[in-house]
Every structure is written in C-alpha cells, then in structure tokens.
PDB file of C-alpha atoms in Angstrom:
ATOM      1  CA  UNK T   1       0.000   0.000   0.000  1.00 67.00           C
ATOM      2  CA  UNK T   2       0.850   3.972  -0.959  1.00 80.00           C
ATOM      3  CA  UNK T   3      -0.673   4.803   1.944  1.00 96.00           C
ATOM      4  CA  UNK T   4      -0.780   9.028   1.613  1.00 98.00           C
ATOM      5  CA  UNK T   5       0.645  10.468  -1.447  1.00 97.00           C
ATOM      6  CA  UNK T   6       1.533  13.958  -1.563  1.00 98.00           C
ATOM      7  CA  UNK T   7       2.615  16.247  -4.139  1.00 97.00           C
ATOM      8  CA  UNK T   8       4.574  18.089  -5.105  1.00 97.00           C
ATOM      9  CA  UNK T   9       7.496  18.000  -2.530  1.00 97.00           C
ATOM     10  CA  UNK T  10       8.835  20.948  -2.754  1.00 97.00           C
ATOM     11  CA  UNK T  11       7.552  24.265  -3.965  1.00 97.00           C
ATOM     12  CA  UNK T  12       8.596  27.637  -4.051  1.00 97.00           C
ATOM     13  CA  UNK T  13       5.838  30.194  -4.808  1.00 97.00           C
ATOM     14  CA  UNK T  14       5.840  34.257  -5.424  1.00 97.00           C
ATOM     15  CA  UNK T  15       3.888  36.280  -3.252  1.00 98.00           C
ATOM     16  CA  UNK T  16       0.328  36.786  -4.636  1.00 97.00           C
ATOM     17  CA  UNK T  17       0.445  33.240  -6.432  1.00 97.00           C
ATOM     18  CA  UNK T  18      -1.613  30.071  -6.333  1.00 97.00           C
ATOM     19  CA  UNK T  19      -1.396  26.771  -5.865  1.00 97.00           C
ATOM     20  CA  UNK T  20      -2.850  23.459  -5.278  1.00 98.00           C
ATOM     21  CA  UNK T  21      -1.461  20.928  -2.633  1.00 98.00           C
ATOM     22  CA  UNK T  22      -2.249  17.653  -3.564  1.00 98.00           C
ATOM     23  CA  UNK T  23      -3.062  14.368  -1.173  1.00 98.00           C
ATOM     24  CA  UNK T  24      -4.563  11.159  -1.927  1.00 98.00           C
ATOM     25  CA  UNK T  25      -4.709   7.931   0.172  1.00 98.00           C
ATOM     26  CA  UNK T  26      -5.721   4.337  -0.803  1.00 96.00           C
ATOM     27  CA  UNK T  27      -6.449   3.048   2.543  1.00 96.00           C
ATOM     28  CA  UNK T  28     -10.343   3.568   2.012  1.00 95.00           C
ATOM     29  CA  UNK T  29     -10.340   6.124   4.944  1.00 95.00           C
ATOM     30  CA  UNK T  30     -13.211   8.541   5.387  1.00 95.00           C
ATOM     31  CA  UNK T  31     -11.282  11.031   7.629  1.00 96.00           C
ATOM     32  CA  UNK T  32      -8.966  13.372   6.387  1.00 97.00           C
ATOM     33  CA  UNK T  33      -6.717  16.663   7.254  1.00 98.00           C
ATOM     34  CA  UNK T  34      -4.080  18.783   6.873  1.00 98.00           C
ATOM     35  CA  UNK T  35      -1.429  19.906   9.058  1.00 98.00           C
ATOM     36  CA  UNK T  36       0.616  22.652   8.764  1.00 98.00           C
ATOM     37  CA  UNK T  37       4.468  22.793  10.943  1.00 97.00           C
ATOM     38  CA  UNK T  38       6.199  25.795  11.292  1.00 94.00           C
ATOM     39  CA  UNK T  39      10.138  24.945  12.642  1.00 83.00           C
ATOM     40  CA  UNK T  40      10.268  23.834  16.232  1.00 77.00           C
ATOM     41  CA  UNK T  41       7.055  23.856  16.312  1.00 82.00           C
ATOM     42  CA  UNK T  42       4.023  21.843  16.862  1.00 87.00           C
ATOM     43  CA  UNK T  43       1.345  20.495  14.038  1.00 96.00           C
ATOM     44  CA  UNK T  44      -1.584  22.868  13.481  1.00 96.00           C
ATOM     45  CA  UNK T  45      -4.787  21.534  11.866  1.00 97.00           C
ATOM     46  CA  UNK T  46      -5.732  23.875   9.271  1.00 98.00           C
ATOM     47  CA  UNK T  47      -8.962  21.892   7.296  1.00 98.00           C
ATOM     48  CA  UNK T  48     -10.219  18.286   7.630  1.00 97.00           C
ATOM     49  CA  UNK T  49     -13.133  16.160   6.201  1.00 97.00           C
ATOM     50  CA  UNK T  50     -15.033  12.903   7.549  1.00 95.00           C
ATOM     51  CA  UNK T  51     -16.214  12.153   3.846  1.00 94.00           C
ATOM     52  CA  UNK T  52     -16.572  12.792   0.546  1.00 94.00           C
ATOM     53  CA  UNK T  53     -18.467  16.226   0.029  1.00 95.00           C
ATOM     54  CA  UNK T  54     -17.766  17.339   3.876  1.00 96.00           C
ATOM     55  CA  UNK T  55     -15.529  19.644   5.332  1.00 97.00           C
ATOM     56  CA  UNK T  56     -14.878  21.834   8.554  1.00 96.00           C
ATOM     57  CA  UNK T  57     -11.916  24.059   9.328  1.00 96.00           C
ATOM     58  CA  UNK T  58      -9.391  23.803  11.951  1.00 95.00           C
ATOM     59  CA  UNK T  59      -7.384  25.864  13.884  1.00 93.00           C
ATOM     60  CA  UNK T  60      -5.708  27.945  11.014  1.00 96.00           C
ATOM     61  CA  UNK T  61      -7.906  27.772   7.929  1.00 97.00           C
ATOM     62  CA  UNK T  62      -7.525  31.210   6.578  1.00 97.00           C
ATOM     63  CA  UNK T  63      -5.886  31.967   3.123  1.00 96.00           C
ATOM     64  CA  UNK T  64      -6.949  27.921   2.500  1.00 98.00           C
ATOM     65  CA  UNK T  65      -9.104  26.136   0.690  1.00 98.00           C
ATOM     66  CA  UNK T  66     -10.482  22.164   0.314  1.00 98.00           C
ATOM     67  CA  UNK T  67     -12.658  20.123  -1.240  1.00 96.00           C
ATOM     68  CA  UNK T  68     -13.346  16.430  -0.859  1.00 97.00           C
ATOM     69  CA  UNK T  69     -15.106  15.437  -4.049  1.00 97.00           C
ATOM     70  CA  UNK T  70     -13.958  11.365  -3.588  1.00 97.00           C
ATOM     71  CA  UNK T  71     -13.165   9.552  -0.488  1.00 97.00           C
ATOM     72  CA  UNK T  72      -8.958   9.127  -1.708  1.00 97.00           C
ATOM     73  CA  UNK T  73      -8.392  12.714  -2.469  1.00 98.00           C
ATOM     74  CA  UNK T  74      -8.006  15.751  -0.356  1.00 98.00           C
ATOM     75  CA  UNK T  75      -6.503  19.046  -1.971  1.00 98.00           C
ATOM     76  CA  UNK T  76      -5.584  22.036  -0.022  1.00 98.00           C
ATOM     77  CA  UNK T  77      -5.451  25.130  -2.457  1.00 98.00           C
ATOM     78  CA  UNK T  78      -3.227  28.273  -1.693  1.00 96.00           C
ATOM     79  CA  UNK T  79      -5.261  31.723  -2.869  1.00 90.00           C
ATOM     80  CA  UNK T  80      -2.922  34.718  -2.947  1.00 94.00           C
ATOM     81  CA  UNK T  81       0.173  33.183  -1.264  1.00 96.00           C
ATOM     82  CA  UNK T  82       2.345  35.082   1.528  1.00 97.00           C
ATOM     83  CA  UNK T  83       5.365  34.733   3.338  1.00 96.00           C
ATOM     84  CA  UNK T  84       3.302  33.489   6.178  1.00 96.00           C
ATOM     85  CA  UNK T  85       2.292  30.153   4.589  1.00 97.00           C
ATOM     86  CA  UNK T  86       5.634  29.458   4.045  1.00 97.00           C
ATOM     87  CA  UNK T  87       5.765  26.060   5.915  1.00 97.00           C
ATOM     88  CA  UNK T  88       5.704  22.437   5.827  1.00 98.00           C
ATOM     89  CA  UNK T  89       2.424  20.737   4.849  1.00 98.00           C
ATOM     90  CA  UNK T  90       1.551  17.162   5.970  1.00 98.00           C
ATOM     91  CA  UNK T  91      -1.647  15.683   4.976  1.00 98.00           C
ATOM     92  CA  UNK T  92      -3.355  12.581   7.177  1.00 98.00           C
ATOM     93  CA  UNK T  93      -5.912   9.958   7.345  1.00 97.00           C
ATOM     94  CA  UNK T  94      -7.708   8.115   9.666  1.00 95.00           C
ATOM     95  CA  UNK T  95      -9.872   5.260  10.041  1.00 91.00           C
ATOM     96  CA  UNK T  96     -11.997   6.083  13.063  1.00 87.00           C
ATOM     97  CA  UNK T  97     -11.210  10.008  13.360  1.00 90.00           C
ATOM     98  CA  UNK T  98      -9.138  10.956  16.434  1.00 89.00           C
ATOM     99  CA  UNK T  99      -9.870   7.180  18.177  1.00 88.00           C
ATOM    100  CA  UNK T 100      -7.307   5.720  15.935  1.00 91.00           C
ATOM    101  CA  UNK T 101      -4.110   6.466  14.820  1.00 94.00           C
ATOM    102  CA  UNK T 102      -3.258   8.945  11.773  1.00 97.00           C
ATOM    103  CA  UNK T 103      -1.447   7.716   8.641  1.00 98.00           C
ATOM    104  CA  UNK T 104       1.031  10.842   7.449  1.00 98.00           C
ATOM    105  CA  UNK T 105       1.899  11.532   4.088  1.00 98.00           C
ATOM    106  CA  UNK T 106       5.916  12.747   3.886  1.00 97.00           C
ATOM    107  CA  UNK T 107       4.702  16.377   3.377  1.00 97.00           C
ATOM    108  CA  UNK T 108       5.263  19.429   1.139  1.00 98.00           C
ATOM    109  CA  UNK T 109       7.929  21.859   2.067  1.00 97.00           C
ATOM    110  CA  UNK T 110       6.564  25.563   0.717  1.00 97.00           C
ATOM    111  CA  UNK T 111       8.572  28.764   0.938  1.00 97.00           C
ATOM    112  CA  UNK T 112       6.577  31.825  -0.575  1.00 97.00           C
ATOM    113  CA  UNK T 113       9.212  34.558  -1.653  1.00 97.00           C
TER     114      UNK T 113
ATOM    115  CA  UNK B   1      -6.989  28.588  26.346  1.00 73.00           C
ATOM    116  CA  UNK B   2      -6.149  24.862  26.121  1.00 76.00           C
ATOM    117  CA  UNK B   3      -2.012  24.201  26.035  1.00 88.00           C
ATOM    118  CA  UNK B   4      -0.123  20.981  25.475  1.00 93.00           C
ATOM    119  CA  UNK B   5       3.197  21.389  27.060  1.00 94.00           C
ATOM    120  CA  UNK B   6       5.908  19.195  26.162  1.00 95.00           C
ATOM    121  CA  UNK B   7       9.388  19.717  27.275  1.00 90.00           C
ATOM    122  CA  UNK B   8      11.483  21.800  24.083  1.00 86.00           C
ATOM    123  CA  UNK B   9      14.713  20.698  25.667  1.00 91.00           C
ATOM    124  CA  UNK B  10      16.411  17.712  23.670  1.00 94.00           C
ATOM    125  CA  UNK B  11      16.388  14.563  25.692  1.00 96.00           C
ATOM    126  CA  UNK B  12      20.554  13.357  25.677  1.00 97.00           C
ATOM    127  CA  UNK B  13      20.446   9.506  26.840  1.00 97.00           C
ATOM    128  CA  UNK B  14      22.995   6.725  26.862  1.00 97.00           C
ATOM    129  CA  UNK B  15      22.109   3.135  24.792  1.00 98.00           C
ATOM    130  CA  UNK B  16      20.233   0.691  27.167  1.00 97.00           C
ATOM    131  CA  UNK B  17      18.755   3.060  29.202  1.00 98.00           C
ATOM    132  CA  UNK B  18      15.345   4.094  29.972  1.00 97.00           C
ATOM    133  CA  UNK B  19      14.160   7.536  27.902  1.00 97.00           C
ATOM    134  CA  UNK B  20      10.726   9.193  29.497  1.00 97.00           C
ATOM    135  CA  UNK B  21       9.144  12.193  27.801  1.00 98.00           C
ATOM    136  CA  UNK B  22       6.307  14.677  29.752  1.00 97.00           C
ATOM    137  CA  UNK B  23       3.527  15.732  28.072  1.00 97.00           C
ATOM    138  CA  UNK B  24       1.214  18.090  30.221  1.00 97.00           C
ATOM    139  CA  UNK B  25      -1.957  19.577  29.017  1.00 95.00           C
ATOM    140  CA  UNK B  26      -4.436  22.313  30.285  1.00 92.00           C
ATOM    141  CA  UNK B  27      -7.929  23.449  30.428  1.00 86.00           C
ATOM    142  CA  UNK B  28      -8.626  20.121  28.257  1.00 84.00           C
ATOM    143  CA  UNK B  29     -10.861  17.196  29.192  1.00 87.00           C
ATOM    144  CA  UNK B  30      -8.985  14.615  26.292  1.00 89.00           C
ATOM    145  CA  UNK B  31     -10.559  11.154  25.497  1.00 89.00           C
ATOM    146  CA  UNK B  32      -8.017   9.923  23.327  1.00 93.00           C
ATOM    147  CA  UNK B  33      -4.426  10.524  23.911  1.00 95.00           C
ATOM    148  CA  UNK B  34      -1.629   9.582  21.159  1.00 97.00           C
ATOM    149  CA  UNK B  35       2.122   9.362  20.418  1.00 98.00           C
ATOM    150  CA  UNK B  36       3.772   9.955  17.302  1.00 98.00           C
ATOM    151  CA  UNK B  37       7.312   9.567  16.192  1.00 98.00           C
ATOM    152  CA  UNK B  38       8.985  12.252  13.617  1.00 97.00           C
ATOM    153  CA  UNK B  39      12.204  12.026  12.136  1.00 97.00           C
ATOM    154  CA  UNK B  40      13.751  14.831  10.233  1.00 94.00           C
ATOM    155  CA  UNK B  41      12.156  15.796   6.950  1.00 93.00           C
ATOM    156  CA  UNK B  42       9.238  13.011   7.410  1.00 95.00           C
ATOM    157  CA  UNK B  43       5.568  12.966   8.519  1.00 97.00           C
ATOM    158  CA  UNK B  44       4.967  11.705  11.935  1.00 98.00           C
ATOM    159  CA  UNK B  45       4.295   8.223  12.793  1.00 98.00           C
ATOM    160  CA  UNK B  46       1.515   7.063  15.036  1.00 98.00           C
ATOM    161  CA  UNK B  47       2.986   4.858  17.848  1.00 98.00           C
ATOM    162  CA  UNK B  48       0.234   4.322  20.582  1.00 97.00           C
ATOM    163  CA  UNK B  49      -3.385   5.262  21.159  1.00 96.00           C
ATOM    164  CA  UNK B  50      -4.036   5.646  25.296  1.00 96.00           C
ATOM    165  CA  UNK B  51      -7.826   6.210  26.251  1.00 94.00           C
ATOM    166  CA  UNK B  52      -9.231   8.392  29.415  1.00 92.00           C
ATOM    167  CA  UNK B  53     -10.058   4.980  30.847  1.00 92.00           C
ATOM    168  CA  UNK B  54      -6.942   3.400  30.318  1.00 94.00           C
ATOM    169  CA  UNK B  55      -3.859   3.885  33.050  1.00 92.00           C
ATOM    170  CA  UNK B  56      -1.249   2.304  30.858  1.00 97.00           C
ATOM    171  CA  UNK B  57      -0.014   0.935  27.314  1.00 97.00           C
ATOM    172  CA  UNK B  58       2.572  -1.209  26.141  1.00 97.00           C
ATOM    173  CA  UNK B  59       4.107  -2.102  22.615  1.00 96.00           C
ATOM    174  CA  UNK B  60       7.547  -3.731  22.565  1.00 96.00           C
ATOM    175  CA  UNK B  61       9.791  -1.158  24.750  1.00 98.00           C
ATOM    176  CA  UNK B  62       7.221   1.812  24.676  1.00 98.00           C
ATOM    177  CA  UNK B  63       5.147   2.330  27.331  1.00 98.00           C
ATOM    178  CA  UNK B  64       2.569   5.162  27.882  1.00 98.00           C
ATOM    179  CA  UNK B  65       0.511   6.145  30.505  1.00 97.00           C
ATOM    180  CA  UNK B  66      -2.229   8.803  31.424  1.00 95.00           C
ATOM    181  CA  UNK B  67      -3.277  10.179  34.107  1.00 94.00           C
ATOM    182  CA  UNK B  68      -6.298  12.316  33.983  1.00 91.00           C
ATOM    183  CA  UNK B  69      -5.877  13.339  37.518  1.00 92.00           C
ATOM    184  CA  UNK B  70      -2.595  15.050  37.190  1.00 94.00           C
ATOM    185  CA  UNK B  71      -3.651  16.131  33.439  1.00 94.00           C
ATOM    186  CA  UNK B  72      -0.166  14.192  32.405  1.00 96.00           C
ATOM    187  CA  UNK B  73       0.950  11.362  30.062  1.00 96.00           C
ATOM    188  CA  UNK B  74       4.358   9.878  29.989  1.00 97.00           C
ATOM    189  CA  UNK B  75       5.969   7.741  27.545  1.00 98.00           C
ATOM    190  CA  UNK B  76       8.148   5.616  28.398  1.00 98.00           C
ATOM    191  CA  UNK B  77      11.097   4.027  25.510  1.00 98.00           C
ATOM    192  CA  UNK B  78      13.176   1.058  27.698  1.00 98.00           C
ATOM    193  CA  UNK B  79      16.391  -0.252  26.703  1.00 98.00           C
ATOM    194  CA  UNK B  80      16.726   2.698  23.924  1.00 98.00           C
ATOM    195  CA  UNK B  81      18.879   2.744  20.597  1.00 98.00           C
ATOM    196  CA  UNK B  82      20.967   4.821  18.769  1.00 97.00           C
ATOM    197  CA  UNK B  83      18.009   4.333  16.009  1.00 98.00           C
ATOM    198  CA  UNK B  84      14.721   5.497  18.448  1.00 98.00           C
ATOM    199  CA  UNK B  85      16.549   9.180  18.489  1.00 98.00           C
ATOM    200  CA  UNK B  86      14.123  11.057  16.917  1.00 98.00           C
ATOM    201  CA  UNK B  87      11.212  14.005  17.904  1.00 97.00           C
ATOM    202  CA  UNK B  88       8.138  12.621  20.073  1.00 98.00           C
ATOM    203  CA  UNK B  89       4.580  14.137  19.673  1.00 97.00           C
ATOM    204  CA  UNK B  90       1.912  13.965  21.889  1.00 97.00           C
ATOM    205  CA  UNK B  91      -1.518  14.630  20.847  1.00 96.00           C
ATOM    206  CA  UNK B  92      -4.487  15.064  22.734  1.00 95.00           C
ATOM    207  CA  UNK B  93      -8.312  14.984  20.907  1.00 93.00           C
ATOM    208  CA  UNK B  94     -11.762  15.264  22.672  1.00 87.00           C
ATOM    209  CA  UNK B  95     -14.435  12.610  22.849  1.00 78.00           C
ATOM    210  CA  UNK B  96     -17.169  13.372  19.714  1.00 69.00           C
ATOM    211  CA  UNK B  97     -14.290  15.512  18.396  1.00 73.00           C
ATOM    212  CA  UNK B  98     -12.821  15.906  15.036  1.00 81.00           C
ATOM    213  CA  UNK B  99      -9.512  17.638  16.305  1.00 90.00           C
ATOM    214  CA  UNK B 100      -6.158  15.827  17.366  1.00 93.00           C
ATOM    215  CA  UNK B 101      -4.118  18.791  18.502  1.00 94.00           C
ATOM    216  CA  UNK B 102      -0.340  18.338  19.079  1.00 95.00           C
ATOM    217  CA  UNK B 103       2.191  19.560  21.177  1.00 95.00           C
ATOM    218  CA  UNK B 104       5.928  21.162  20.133  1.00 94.00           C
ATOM    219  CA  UNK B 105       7.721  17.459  20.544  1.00 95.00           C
ATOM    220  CA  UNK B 106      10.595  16.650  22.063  1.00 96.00           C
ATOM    221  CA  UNK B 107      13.637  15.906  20.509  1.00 96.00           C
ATOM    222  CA  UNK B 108      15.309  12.498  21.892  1.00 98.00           C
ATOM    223  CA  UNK B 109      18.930  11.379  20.834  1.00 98.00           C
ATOM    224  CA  UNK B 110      20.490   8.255  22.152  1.00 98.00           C
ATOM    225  CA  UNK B 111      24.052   8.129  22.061  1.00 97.00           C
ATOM    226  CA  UNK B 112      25.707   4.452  21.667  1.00 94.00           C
TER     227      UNK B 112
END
C-alpha cells in the first residue's frame, strides 16, 4: 500500500500566487486533514473532512481552501500566497477520526518569496 | 486557552537506558491521547493510542501512561537505541471531536 501520497514535494511560490497541494490515500479512509508545521514547532490543523463532500476548518484555515469530491483525495489550495504560509504541509488519514491512529503523508515543504 | 506542554529541551540519553518524555496539558478534558514519532524531513508516525479509561499501554519497549488526575501522560522508551533518536509528539483529541491537537515534541537522541 501507498498509503498518503503527496505532491509536489517541494515548492517555491511568489507572493500573490496560487497553488494546489495535492493528497490522496488508498487506505479507504473517510477522515482526512491537513497539518501545517512551522520549525520547532508543533502540528496545526488547518482543514479536515469525515467524507466525501464534507468539510470543517481547523485551527488555522484562513488563506486555504479544500474540497473532498472522492473519499482518496483531499486538496488544499493556496489563494494569494504570503510569506506566512511558508511552511511544511503534511496531509493525514484516519480510520476512526481521532480514536485511531493517523497515517502521514511525507509532506510538502513551501517557501513563498 | 487549552495548552499541550511538552518539554522543548532535547532529551541526551545513553544506549540501554530508559528515555521518558512529559507531556502536560491544560484546560482540556482529552478522550483519546496519542504518540507519534517524527524524524527529520518526514511525517509523523503514530505509535500508541491511550484512552481516558486506560492507566497504561505497552508495545515492545514503549510504554505510555495517562493520568487524567494530574492532566499528564508519559511515555516511556526502555532499553533505547541509537536508532529510536528522533522528535516525540503527543496529541491530545476530545471525545465526539474531530480535532487531534499536538504539542511542540521533544527531541530524543540516544548516544551508543
């Protein structure tokens, strides 16, 4: 198994560009996120989903986007990047939400210039 | 305002010996409590899942445990190896929640 796929690895963006993040998993999981991790620092949630056509923000969801239009794929879209998305992305999935364990994906490393 | 606290200060251990990490939390009532591994330039990986009603968890030479009481969790890595130094995570989630919140990790290296 893939487990999560994400692409592209690494990007680096101008300020006022756009982009797409993209995650997919093949482990049949209905719960979804992404994570964002600044250096040092701790994993924030910025969107997730429990299903295809349902999603909720997190703790950091503005200047971000999703949509969950099948249950393997989960893009986060960048609208009019800035210097303060410049980060690491990591998307996740989950069988049973937050009562089981989350699968990682190896993340995208973004620097907005 | 709810706060995970884990300590920031790298955790220097000789092979063979017992490693425990702290990971204190605030103003939360968690349900589900887990541990995730990160080495540099990876995503995390999930290690152990510890509920309110448990006390304590085992898997090979991790152990966690959680007490509610003291709003605390310790993991435990026995008889450590120059290849378990990596960054810990805790993360804490709610019961009926949708949010697994982390703390800032603590850095372990064990030294052969």
């Amino acid at each position: 198994n893939a487990g999560v796929t994400q692409t592209p690895k690494f990007r680096i963006l101008k300020i006022g560009q756009s982009m797409t993040l993209q995650c997919t998993q093949d482990m049949n999981h209905n719960y979804m996120y992404w994570y964002r991790q600044d250096p040092g620092m701790g994993l924030k949630l910025i969107y997730y989903s429990v299903g295809a056509g349902i999603t909720d923000k997190g703790e950091v969801p503005n200047g971000y986007n999703v949509s969950r239009s099948t249950t393997e794929d989960f893009p986060l879209r960048l609208e009019l990047a800035a210097p303060s998305q410049t980060s690491v992305y990591f998307c996740a999935s989950s069988a049973h939400g937050t009562g089981s364990g989350y699968t990682f994906g190896s993340g995208t490393r973004l620097t907005v210039v | 305002s709810q706060k995970i606290e884990q300590n920031s200060e790298a955790l220097n251990i000789q092979e063979g010996k017992t490693a425990t990490l702290t990971c204190n939390y605030t103003n939360y009532s968690p349900a589900y409590l887990q541990w995730y591994r990160q080495d540099p330039g990876r995503g995390p990986v999930f290690l152990l899942l510890i509920r309110e009603n448990e006390k304590e968890k085992r898997k090979e030479r991790l152990k966690v445990t959680f007490d509610t009481t003291l709003k605390q969790s310790l993991f435990h890595i026995t008889a450590s190896q120059p290849a378990d130094s990596a960054t810990y995570l805790c993360a804490l989630a709610k019961a009926a929640g949708n949010k697994l919140t982390f703390g800032g990790g603590t850095r372990v290296l064990v030294k052969p």
